[in-house]
C-alpha positions as semicolon CSV with decimal commas, in nm:
position;residue;x (nm);y (nm);z (nm)
1;M;1,892;1,414;0,791
2;A;1,641;1,233;1,017
3;E;1,522;1,566;1,158
4;R;1,384;1,655;0,811
5;I;1,200;1,324;0,771
6;P;0,848;1,318;0,911
7;P;0,824;1,081;1,210
8;D;0,547;0,870;1,051
9;V;0,771;0,814;0,746
10;W;1,089;0,753;0,951
11;E;0,907;0,479;1,148
12;K;0,842;0,291;0,823
13;F;1,217;0,256;0,758
14;D;1,384;-0,060;0,888
15;A;1,690;-0,018;1,112
16;A;1,935;-0,083;0,827
17;L;1,778;0,188;0,610
18;Q;1,775;0,432;0,901
19;R;2,147;0,366;0,958
20;E;2,221;0,409;0,587
21;V;2,037;0,741;0,567
22;L;2,200;0,876;0,886
23;A;2,555;0,752;0,832
24;D;2,622;0,772;0,463
25;R;2,378;1,035;0,336
26;P;2,358;0,846;0,008
27;A;2,255;1,000;-0,324
28;E;2,045;0,690;-0,389
29;V;1,939;0,378;-0,202
30;S;1,806;0,044;-0,316
31;V;1,492;-0,041;-0,124
32;L;1,208;-0,288;-0,094
33;I;0,879;-0,110;-0,038
34;V;0,636;-0,333;0,148
35;L;0,273;-0,255;0,076
36;T;-0,015;-0,332;0,309
37;P;-0,163;-0,654;0,177
38;V;-0,509;-0,670;0,029
39;T;-0,721;-0,895;0,247
40;D;-1,024;-0,952;0,027
41;H;-0,925;-1,266;-0,162
42;P;-1,182;-1,465;-0,354
43;S;-1,262;-1,797;-0,194
44;G;-1,514;-2,072;-0,197
45;P;-1,565;-2,396;-0,382
46;A;-1,642;-2,223;-0,714
47;V;-1,306;-2,038;-0,725
48;T;-1,017;-2,227;-0,881
49;R;-0,661;-2,183;-0,763
50;G;-0,571;-2,006;-1,090
51;E;-0,862;-1,767;-1,053
52;A;-0,761;-1,689;-0,695
53;V;-0,399;-1,624;-0,800
54;D;-0,511;-1,398;-1,086
55;A;-0,734;-1,205;-0,850
56;M;-0,450;-1,160;-0,602
57;R;-0,215;-1,039;-0,879
58;R;-0,474;-0,789;-1,001
59;A;-0,541;-0,667;-0,645
60;F;-0,167;-0,616;-0,590
61;G;-0,140;-0,433;-0,923
62;R;-0,417;-0,193;-0,822
63;R;-0,255;-0,143;-0,481
64;A;0,093;-0,086;-0,628
65;E;-0,019;0,140;-0,913
66;A;-0,009;0,467;-0,720
67;V;0,320;0,379;-0,549
68;V;0,485;0,289;-0,881
69;A;0,348;0,610;-1,038
70;T;0,505;0,808;-0,751
71;L;0,836;0,632;-0,804
72;V;0,836;0,695;-1,179
73;A;0,735;1,058;-1,138
74;S;1,011;1,122;-0,884
75;G;1,286;0,957;-1,088
76;G;1,299;0,611;-0,937
77;R;1,502;0,354;-1,128
78;D;1,510;-0,024;-1,159
79;I;1,148;-0,051;-1,041
80;R;1,026;-0,410;-1,005
81;E;0,700;-0,540;-0,863
82;F;0,667;-0,861;-0,663
83;W;0,301;-0,941;-0,613
84;L;0,358;-1,257;-0,409
85;N;0,513;-1,076;-0,113
86;H;0,347;-0,738;-0,170
87;T;0,669;-0,550;-0,244
88;V;0,808;-0,303;-0,495
89;A;1,184;-0,282;-0,536
90;A;1,349;0,035;-0,664
91;R;1,659;0,250;-0,661
92;L;1,566;0,594;-0,529
93;S;1,702;0,931;-0,432
94;I;1,617;1,040;-0,080
95;P;1,338;1,280;-0,196
96;S;1,185;0,995;-0,403
97;L;1,213;0,764;-0,104
98;L;1,029;1,013;0,116
99;A;0,754;1,060;-0,145
100;A;0,699;0,685;-0,175
101;A;0,723;0,612;0,199
102;G;0,467;0,881;0,274
103;R;0,200;0,700;0,075
104;P;-0,073;0,532;0,283
105;E;-0,033;0,199;0,097
106;V;0,326;0,167;0,220
107;R;0,364;-0,035;0,538
108;Q;0,745;-0,058;0,559
109;V;1,058;0,031;0,364
110;L;1,360;-0,202;0,382
111;L;1,715;-0,143;0,269
112;D;1,770;-0,380;-0,021
113;S;2,129;-0,489;0,025
114;P;2,316;-0,797;-0,086
115;R;2,270;-1,079;0,155
116;Q;2,516;-1,351;0,233
117;A;2,396;-1,704;0,255
118;E;2,583;-1,965;0,446
119;I;2,600;-2,295;0,266
120;V;2,649;-2,590;0,492
121;A;2,805;-2,891;0,328
122;E;2,724;-3,229;0,472
123;H;3,027;-3,455;0,520
């Protein structure tokens, strides 16, 4: 499978996603698509915190728009946007994954898998 994935796209996949694609050849994968962050944030004494947050949300929305459109057009499911950490989560087929990962706005693609948290009880 990896031999059919362009090297520049393959490099965007985290190790867990690479293993998943190579080992299981899944019909679909759940991923977190990390976008390159927008660096032009409003600042200065005249900008309130609320205005700055709104501007960052809008900037993320503009940045994510083409990626989300690609996901929708290629049959992505369960698409969710997270402006605070510049990610888009989705459930994708491999062709959809390749289409999204090939976009210039995409910095990295992570396998979105359940994580276990260890809870330490104090005695």
